[in-house]
PDB file of C-alpha atoms in Angstrom:
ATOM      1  CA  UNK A  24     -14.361  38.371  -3.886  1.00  0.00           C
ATOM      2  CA  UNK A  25     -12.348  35.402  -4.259  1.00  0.00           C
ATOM      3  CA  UNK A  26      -8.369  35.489  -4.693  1.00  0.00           C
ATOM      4  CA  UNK A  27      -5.900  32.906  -5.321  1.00  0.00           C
ATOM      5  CA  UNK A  28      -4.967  32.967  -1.899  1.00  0.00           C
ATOM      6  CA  UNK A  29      -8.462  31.460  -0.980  1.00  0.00           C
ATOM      7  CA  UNK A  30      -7.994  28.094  -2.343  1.00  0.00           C
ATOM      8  CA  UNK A  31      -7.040  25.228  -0.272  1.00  0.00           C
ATOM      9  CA  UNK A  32      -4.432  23.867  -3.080  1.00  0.00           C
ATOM     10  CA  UNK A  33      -2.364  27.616  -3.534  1.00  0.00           C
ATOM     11  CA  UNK A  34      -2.583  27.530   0.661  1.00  0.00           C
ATOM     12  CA  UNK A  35      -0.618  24.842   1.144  1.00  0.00           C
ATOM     13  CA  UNK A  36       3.148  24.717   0.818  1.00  0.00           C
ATOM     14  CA  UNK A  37       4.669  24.436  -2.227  1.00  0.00           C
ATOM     15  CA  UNK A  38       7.031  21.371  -0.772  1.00  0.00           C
ATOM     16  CA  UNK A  39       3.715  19.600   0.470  1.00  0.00           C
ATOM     17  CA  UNK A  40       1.925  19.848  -2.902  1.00  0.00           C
ATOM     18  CA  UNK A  41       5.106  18.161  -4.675  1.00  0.00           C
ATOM     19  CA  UNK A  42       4.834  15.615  -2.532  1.00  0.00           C
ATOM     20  CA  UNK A  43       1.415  14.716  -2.984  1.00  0.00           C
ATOM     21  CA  UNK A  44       1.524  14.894  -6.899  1.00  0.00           C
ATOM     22  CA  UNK A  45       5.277  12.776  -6.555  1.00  0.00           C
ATOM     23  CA  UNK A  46       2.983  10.074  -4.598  1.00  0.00           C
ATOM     24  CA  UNK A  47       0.168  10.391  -6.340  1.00  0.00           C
ATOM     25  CA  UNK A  48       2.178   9.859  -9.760  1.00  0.00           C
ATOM     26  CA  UNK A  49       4.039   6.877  -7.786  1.00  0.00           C
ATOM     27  CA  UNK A  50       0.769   5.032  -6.599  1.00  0.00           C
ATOM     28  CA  UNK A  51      -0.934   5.606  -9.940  1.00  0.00           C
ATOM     29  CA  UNK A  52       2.289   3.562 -11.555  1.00  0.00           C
ATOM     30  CA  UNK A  53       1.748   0.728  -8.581  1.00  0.00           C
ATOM     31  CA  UNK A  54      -1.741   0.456  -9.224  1.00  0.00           C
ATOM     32  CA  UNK A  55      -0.978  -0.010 -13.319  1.00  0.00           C
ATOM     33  CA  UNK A  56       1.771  -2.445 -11.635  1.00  0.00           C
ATOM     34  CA  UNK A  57      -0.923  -4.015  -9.693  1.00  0.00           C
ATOM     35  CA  UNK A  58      -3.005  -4.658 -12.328  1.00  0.00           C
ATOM     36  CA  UNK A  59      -0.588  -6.377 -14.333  1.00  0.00           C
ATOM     37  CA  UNK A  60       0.253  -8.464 -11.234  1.00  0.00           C
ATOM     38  CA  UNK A  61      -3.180  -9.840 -10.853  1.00  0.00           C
ATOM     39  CA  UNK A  62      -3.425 -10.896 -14.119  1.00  0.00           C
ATOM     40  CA  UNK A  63      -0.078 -12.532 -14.509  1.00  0.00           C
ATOM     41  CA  UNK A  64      -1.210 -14.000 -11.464  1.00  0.00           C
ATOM     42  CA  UNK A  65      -4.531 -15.250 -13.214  1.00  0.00           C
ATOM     43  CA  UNK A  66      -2.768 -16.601 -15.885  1.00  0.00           C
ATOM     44  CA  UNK A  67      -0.089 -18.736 -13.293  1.00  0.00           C
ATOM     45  CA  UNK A  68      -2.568 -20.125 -11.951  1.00  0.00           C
ATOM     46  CA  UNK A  69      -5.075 -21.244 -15.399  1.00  0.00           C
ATOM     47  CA  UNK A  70      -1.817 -22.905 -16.893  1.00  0.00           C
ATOM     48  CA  UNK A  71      -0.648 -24.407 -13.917  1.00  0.00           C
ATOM     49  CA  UNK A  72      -4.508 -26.191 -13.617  1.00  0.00           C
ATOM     50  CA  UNK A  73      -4.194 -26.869 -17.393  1.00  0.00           C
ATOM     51  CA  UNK A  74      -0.296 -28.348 -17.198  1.00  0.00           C
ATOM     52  CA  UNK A  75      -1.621 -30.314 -14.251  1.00  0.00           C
ATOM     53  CA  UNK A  76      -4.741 -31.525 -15.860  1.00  0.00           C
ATOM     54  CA  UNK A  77      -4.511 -32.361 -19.294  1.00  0.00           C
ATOM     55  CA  UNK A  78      -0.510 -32.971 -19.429  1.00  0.00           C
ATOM     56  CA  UNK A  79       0.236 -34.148 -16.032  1.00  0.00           C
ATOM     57  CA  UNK A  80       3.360 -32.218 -15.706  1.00  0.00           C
ATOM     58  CA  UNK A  81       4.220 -30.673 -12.265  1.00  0.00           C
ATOM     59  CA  UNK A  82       4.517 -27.129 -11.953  1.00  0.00           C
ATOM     60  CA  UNK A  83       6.332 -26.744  -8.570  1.00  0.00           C
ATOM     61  CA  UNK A  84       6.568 -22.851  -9.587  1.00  0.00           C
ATOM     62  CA  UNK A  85       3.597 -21.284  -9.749  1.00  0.00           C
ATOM     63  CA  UNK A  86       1.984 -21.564  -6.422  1.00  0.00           C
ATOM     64  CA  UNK A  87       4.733 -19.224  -4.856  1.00  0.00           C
ATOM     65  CA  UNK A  88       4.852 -17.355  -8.281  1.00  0.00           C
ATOM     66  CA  UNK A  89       0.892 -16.583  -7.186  1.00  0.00           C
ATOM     67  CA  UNK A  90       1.339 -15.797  -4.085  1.00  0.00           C
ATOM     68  CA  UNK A  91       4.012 -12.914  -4.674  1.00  0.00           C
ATOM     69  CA  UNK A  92       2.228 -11.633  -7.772  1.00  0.00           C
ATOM     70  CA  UNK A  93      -0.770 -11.519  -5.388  1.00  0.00           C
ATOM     71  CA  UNK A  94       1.588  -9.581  -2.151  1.00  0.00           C
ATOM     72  CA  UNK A  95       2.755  -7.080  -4.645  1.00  0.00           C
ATOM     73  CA  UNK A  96      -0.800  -6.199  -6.003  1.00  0.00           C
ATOM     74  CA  UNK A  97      -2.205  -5.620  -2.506  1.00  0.00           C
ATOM     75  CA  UNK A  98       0.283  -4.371  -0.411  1.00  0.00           C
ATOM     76  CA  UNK A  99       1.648  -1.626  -3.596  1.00  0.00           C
ATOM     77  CA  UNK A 100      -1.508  -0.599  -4.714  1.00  0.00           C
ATOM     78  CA  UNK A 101      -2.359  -0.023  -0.619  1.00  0.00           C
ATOM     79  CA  UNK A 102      -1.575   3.605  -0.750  1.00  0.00           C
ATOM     80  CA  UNK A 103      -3.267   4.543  -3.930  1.00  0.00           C
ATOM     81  CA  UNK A 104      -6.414   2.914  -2.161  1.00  0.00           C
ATOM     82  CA  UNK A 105      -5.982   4.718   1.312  1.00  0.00           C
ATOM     83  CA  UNK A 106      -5.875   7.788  -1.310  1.00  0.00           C
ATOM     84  CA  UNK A 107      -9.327   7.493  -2.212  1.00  0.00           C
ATOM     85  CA  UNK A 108      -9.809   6.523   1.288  1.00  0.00           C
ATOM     86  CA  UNK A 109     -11.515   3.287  -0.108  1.00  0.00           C
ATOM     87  CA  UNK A 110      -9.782   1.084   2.508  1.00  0.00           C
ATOM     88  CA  UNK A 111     -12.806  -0.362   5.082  1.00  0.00           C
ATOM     89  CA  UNK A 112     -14.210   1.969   7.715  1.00  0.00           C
ATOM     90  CA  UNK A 113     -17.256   1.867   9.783  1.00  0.00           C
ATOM     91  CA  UNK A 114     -19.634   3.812   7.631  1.00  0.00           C
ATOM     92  CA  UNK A 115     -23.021   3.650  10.790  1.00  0.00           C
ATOM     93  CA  UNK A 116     -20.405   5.498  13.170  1.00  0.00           C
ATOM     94  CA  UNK A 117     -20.507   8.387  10.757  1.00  0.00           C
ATOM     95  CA  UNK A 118     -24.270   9.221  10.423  1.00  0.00           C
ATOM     96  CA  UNK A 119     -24.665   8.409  14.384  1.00  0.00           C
ATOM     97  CA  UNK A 120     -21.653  11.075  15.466  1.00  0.00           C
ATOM     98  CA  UNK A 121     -21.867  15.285  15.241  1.00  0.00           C
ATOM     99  CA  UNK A 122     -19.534  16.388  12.606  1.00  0.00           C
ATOM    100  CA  UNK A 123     -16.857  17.813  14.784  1.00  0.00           C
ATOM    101  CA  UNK A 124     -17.240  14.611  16.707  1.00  0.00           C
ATOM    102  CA  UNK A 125     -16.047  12.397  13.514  1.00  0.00           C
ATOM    103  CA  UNK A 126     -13.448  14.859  12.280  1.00  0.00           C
ATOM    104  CA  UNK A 127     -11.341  14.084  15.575  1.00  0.00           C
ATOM    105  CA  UNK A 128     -12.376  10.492  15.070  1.00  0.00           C
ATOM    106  CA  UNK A 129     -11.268  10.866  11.587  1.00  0.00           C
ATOM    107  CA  UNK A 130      -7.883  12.419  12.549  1.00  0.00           C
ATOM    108  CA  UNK A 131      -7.358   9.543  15.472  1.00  0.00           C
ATOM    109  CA  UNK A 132      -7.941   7.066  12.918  1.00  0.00           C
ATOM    110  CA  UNK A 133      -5.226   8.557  10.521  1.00  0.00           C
ATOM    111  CA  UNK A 134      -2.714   9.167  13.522  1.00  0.00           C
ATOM    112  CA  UNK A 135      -3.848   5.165  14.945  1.00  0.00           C
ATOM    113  CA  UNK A 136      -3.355   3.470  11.425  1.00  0.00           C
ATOM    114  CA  UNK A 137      -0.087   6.240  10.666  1.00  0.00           C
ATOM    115  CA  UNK A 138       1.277   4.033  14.021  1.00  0.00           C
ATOM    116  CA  UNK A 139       0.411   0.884  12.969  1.00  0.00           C
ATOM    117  CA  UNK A 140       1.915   1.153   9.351  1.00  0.00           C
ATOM    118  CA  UNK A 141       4.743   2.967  10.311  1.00  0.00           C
ATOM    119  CA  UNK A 142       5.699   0.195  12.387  1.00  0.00           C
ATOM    120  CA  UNK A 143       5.162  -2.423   9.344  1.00  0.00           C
ATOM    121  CA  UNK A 144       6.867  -0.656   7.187  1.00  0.00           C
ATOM    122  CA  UNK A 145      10.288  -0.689   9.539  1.00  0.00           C
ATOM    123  CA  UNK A 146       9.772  -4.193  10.375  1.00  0.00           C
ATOM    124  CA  UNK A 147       9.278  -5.098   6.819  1.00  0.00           C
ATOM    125  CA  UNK A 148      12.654  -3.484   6.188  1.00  0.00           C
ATOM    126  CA  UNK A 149      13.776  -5.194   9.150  1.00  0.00           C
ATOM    127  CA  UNK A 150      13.129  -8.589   7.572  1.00  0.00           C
ATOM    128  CA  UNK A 151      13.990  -7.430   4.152  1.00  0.00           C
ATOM    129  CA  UNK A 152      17.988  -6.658   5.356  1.00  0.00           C
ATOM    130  CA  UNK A 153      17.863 -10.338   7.246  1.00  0.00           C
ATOM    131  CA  UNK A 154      16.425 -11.639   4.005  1.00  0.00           C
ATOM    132  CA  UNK A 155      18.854 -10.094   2.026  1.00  0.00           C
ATOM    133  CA  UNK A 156      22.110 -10.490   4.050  1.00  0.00           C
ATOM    134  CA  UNK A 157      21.466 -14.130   5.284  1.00  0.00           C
ATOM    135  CA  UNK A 158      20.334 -15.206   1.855  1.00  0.00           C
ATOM    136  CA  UNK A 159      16.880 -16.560   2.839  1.00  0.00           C
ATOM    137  CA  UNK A 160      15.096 -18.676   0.474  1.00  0.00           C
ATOM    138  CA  UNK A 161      11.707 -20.015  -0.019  1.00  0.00           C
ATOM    139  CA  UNK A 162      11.687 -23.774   1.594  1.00  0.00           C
ATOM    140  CA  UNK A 163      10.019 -25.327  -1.409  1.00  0.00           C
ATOM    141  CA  UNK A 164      11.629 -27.259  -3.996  1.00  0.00           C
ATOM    142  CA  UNK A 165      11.554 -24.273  -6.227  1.00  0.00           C
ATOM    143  CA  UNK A 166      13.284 -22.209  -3.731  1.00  0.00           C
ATOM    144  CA  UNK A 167      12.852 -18.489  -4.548  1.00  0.00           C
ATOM    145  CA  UNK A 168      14.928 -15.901  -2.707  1.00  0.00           C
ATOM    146  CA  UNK A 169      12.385 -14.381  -0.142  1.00  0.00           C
ATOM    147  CA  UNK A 170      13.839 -10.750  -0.371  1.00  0.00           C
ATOM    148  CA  UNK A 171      11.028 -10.703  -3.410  1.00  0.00           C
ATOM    149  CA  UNK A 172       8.193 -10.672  -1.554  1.00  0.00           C
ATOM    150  CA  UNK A 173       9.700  -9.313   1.664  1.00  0.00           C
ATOM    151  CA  UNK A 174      10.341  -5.939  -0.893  1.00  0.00           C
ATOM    152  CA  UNK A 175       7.562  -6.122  -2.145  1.00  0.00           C
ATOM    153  CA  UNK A 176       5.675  -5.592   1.101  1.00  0.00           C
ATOM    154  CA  UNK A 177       8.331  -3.420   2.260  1.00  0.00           C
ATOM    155  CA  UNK A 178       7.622  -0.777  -0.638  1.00  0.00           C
ATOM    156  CA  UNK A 179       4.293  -1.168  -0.346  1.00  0.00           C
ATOM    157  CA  UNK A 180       4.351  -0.500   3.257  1.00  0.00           C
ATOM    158  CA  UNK A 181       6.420   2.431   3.117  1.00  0.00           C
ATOM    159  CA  UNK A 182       4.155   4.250   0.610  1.00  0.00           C
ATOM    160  CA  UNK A 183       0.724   3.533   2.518  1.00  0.00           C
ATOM    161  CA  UNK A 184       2.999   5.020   5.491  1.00  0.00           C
ATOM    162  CA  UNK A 185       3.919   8.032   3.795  1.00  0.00           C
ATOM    163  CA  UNK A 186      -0.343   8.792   2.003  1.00  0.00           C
ATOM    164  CA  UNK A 187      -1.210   8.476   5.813  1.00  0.00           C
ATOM    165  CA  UNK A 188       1.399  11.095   6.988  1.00  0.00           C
ATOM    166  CA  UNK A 189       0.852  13.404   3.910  1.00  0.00           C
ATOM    167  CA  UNK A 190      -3.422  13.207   5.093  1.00  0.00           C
ATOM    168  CA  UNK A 191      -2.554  13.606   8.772  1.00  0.00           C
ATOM    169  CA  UNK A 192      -0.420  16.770   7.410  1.00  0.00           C
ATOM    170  CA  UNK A 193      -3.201  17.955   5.253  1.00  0.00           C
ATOM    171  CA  UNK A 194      -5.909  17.469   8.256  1.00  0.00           C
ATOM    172  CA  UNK A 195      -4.008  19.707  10.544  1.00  0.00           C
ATOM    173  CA  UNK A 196      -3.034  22.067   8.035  1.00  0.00           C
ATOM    174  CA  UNK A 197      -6.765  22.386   7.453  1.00  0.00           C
ATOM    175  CA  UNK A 198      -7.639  23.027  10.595  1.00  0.00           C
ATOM    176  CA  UNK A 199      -5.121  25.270  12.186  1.00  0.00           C
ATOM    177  CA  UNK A 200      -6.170  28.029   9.025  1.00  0.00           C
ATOM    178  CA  UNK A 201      -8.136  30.662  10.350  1.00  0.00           C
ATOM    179  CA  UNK A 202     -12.138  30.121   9.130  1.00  0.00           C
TER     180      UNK A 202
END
């Protein structure tokens, strides 16, 4: 007989479940974001080869314009990827390893890459306060302030930091229930 208690969703705690649907709401609104971003980008770049082409005109802009469009896409819609688990991963280690085998391989992996983008994240706020504080701009003629793309990474950062914690959470959660 199955009760509510049984399913893995009611098990977990109620602060842990707001958290995933507050992050999944947040990436779902940075991939949309994303989206956008890549085309804007898209379109930069076809009238900047158009402007260049047919009407000569320089367009000192849109090469830095691209290349933040372009860092906000990837590194915000990062955590709605790691999500679906659809970032990279050795799929021949999988089918080669004994089940119990990969889910400790799986859980050193989360922990490993929790490290590493932990780490980014507080160095890109790091460099985000410098940017900020000391006024850094771009060196190019157009001179954009570089807090823009420095934010950018630093959001995007933060919220691949935070998927990897919640999945770490879930993994041990999952395993320290009684079977």
């Amino acid at each position: 007989m199955a009760h509510g208690l049984d399913d893995v969703e009611t098990a977990a705690p109620l602060s842990r479940r707001a958290a995933d649907r507050i992050l999944a709401f947040i990436n779902n609104l940075m991939v949309k974001a994303s989206s956008i971003a890549l085309v804007a980008a898209g379109f930069v770049l076809t009238y900047s080869v158009i402007v260049r082409y047919f009407l000569k005109i320089s367009t000192d802009w849109q090469d830095e314009t691209s290349v933040f469009l372009i860092i906000g896409a990837v590194f915000l819609s990062s955590a709605a990827v790691q999500a679906m688990r659809g970032h990279v991963a050795i799929e021949t280690i999988i089918g080669l390893l004994p089940p119990r085998v990969n889910r400790v391989r799986l859980i050193l992996v989360d922990v490993g890459s929790l490290a590493f983008c932990a780490f980014f994240a507080w160095k890109s706020w790091t460099l985000l306060h410098e940017a900020w504080v000391d006024g850094y701009h771009s060196g190019s003629t157009w001179g954009p302030p570089l807090w823009i793309p420095y934010s950018l990474m630093t959001v995007g950062m933060t919220l691949l930091s935070v998927q990897i914690l919640l999945q770490v959470i879930d993994e041990v959660a999952r395993r320290s229930r009684p079977r």
